[in-house]
PDB file of C-alpha atoms in Angstrom:
ATOM      1  CA  MET A   1      36.438 -10.859 -55.892  1.00 50.00           C
ATOM      2  CA  ILE A   2      36.007 -12.775 -52.700  1.00 52.00           C
ATOM      3  CA  TYR A   3      33.505 -11.590 -50.073  1.00 53.00           C
ATOM      4  CA  TYR A   4      33.641 -12.730 -46.485  1.00 54.00           C
ATOM      5  CA  THR A   5      30.009 -13.037 -45.512  1.00 56.00           C
ATOM      6  CA  GLY A   6      30.807 -14.731 -42.213  1.00 54.00           C
ATOM      7  CA  HIS A   7      32.572 -11.634 -40.957  1.00 62.00           C
ATOM      8  CA  SER A   8      29.601  -9.360 -41.649  1.00 70.00           C
ATOM      9  CA  ARG A   9      27.253 -11.795 -39.912  1.00 72.00           C
ATOM     10  CA  ASN A  10      29.449 -11.793 -36.844  1.00 75.00           C
ATOM     11  CA  MET A  11      29.619  -8.009 -36.896  1.00 75.00           C
ATOM     12  CA  ARG A  12      25.841  -7.730 -37.235  1.00 77.00           C
ATOM     13  CA  ALA A  13      25.359 -10.160 -34.337  1.00 78.00           C
ATOM     14  CA  LEU A  14      27.796  -8.151 -32.225  1.00 76.00           C
ATOM     15  CA  VAL A  15      25.928  -4.909 -32.956  1.00 78.00           C
ATOM     16  CA  TYR A  16      22.614  -6.518 -31.977  1.00 77.00           C
ATOM     17  CA  PHE A  17      24.200  -8.085 -28.906  1.00 80.00           C
ATOM     18  CA  ILE A  18      25.394  -4.679 -27.704  1.00 84.00           C
ATOM     19  CA  SER A  19      22.574  -2.386 -28.856  1.00 83.00           C
ATOM     20  CA  ILE A  20      19.544  -4.383 -27.660  1.00 84.00           C
ATOM     21  CA  PRO A  21      20.526  -4.373 -23.934  1.00 81.00           C
ATOM     22  CA  ILE A  22      21.325  -0.666 -24.181  1.00 84.00           C
ATOM     23  CA  LEU A  23      17.908   0.091 -25.672  1.00 81.00           C
ATOM     24  CA  ILE A  24      16.166  -2.070 -23.062  1.00 82.00           C
ATOM     25  CA  SER A  25      17.993  -0.308 -20.223  1.00 78.00           C
ATOM     26  CA  ILE A  26      17.024   3.108 -21.620  1.00 79.00           C
ATOM     27  CA  VAL A  27      13.351   2.147 -21.917  1.00 75.00           C
ATOM     28  CA  VAL A  28      13.193   0.482 -18.493  1.00 74.00           C
ATOM     29  CA  GLY A  29      15.178   3.280 -16.856  1.00 70.00           C
ATOM     30  CA  SER A  30      12.876   5.966 -18.179  1.00 68.00           C
ATOM     31  CA  ALA A  31       9.784   3.946 -17.225  1.00 66.00           C
ATOM     32  CA  LEU A  32      10.987   3.584 -13.629  1.00 68.00           C
ATOM     33  CA  ALA A  33      12.139   7.188 -13.307  1.00 67.00           C
ATOM     34  CA  SER A  34      10.470   9.280 -10.633  1.00 69.00           C
ATOM     35  CA  PRO A  35      10.861  12.944  -9.766  1.00 68.00           C
ATOM     36  CA  THR A  36      13.254  13.868  -6.995  1.00 68.00           C
ATOM     37  CA  LEU A  37      11.452  17.113  -6.144  1.00 73.00           C
ATOM     38  CA  TYR A  38       7.746  17.099  -5.450  1.00 73.00           C
ATOM     39  CA  PRO A  39       5.682  20.284  -5.627  1.00 74.00           C
ATOM     40  CA  THR A  40       4.239  21.612  -2.386  1.00 73.00           C
ATOM     41  CA  GLY A  41       1.426  24.030  -1.722  1.00 68.00           C
ATOM     42  CA  THR A  42      -1.160  24.877  -4.333  1.00 69.00           C
ATOM     43  CA  THR A  43      -0.014  23.508  -7.684  1.00 74.00           C
ATOM     44  CA  ILE A  44      -3.019  24.449  -9.848  1.00 78.00           C
ATOM     45  CA  TYR A  45      -5.345  27.197  -8.681  1.00 76.00           C
ATOM     46  CA  LYS A  46      -8.373  28.204 -10.721  1.00 81.00           C
ATOM     47  CA  PRO A  47     -10.435  30.558  -8.514  1.00 79.00           C
ATOM     48  CA  GLU A  48     -13.473  30.373 -10.785  1.00 85.00           C
ATOM     49  CA  GLU A  49     -13.710  26.591 -10.306  1.00 82.00           C
ATOM     50  CA  VAL A  50     -13.361  26.297  -6.528  1.00 78.00           C
ATOM     51  CA  TYR A  51     -15.496  27.090  -3.511  1.00 79.00           C
ATOM     52  CA  THR A  52     -14.155  29.665  -1.105  1.00 83.00           C
ATOM     53  CA  GLY A  53     -13.239  28.331   2.277  1.00 87.00           C
ATOM     54  CA  TYR A  54     -10.790  26.079   4.025  1.00 88.00           C
ATOM     55  CA  THR A  55      -9.790  22.443   3.874  1.00 89.00           C
ATOM     56  CA  ILE A  56      -9.161  20.239   6.881  1.00 91.00           C
ATOM     57  CA  TYR A  57      -6.442  17.686   6.223  1.00 91.00           C
ATOM     58  CA  VAL A  58      -5.315  14.952   8.598  1.00 91.00           C
ATOM     59  CA  ALA A  59      -1.579  14.331   8.199  1.00 87.00           C
ATOM     60  CA  LYS A  60      -1.533  10.839   9.660  1.00 82.00           C
ATOM     61  CA  ALA A  61       2.224  10.371   9.353  1.00 80.00           C
ATOM     62  CA  LYS A  62       2.864  13.522  11.418  1.00 85.00           C
ATOM     63  CA  ASN A  63      -0.176  13.020  13.682  1.00 85.00           C
ATOM     64  CA  GLN A  64      -1.436  16.527  12.868  1.00 89.00           C
ATOM     65  CA  VAL A  65      -4.633  18.144  11.651  1.00 91.00           C
ATOM     66  CA  LEU A  66      -4.043  21.042   9.256  1.00 92.00           C
ATOM     67  CA  LEU A  67      -6.402  23.858   8.297  1.00 92.00           C
ATOM     68  CA  ILE A  68      -5.417  24.945   4.766  1.00 90.00           C
ATOM     69  CA  ASP A  69      -6.708  27.971   2.845  1.00 87.00           C
ATOM     70  CA  MET A  70      -7.320  28.142  -0.916  1.00 83.00           C
ATOM     71  CA  ASN A  71      -3.764  29.365  -1.565  1.00 80.00           C
ATOM     72  CA  GLY A  72      -2.301  26.233   0.016  1.00 82.00           C
ATOM     73  CA  ASP A  73      -1.093  28.022   3.138  1.00 88.00           C
ATOM     74  CA  ILE A  74      -1.470  26.402   6.561  1.00 92.00           C
ATOM     75  CA  VAL A  75      -3.777  28.617   8.616  1.00 92.00           C
ATOM     76  CA  HIS A  76      -3.778  26.500  11.774  1.00 91.00           C
ATOM     77  CA  CYS A  77      -2.215  23.239  12.920  1.00 91.00           C
ATOM     78  CA  TRP A  78      -3.393  20.934  15.698  1.00 89.00           C
ATOM     79  CA  ASP A  79      -0.789  18.501  16.994  1.00 88.00           C
ATOM     80  CA  GLY A  80      -1.738  15.162  18.481  1.00 82.00           C
ATOM     81  CA  ASP A  81      -0.663  14.343  22.005  1.00 79.00           C
ATOM     82  CA  GLY A  82       1.207  11.237  20.863  1.00 77.00           C
ATOM     83  CA  ARG A  83      -0.964   8.758  22.741  1.00 77.00           C
ATOM     84  CA  PHE A  84      -3.446   8.241  19.904  1.00 78.00           C
ATOM     85  CA  ARG A  85      -3.112   8.329  16.124  1.00 82.00           C
ATOM     86  CA  MET A  86      -5.537  10.810  14.555  1.00 83.00           C
ATOM     87  CA  TRP A  87      -7.694   9.298  11.826  1.00 85.00           C
ATOM     88  CA  TYR A  88     -10.448  11.792  10.951  1.00 88.00           C
ATOM     89  CA  ALA A  89     -11.280  15.400  11.855  1.00 90.00           C
ATOM     90  CA  GLU A  90     -14.476  17.413  11.549  1.00 90.00           C
ATOM     91  CA  PRO A  91     -15.025  21.075  12.507  1.00 88.00           C
ATOM     92  CA  LEU A  92     -17.950  21.996  14.731  1.00 89.00           C
ATOM     93  CA  SER A  93     -20.038  25.168  14.480  1.00 89.00           C
ATOM     94  CA  THR A  94     -18.706  26.193  17.908  1.00 89.00           C
ATOM     95  CA  GLY A  95     -15.170  26.472  16.515  1.00 82.00           C
ATOM     96  CA  LYS A  96     -13.970  23.268  18.116  1.00 86.00           C
ATOM     97  CA  LEU A  97     -12.548  20.341  16.224  1.00 86.00           C
ATOM     98  CA  VAL A  98     -13.719  16.768  16.708  1.00 87.00           C
ATOM     99  CA  VAL A  99     -10.958  14.274  16.059  1.00 85.00           C
ATOM    100  CA  ALA A 100     -11.549  10.557  15.691  1.00 84.00           C
ATOM    101  CA  THR A 101      -8.663   8.319  16.663  1.00 81.00           C
ATOM    102  CA  TYR A 102      -8.282   4.591  16.504  1.00 74.00           C
ATOM    103  CA  ASN A 103      -9.411   4.184  20.089  1.00 66.00           C
ATOM    104  CA  ARG A 104     -11.649   7.135  20.978  1.00 63.00           C
ATOM    105  CA  VAL A 105     -13.056  10.519  19.911  1.00 55.00           C
ATOM    106  CA  VAL A 106     -11.719  13.702  21.478  1.00 57.00           C
ATOM    107  CA  ALA A 107     -12.614  17.380  21.004  1.00 55.00           C
ATOM    108  CA  GLN A 108      -9.993  20.132  20.919  1.00 56.00           C
TER     109      GLN A 108
END
């Protein structure tokens, strides 16, 4: 019998030539994958591990200061006037909010 070893080598090379780029694209594609929907609100809530109260969050992209409760709900929202970007916010005992901007500090 006569065996054609050259043909099987070519076939093996063709299989490697096709399968290796496919495997690389699957691995790279899954590594670069990101979710299209991001969770909002409270994602994990363990009441026994948190302090009761509120959180003040400065949403710099929206130029807002948000007061958020432990359920992730917005209790109050302070909007900036547009002239200054809000950087930091701190509540006062009087109920007012001190906001630090890039240029000055204002109280609302």
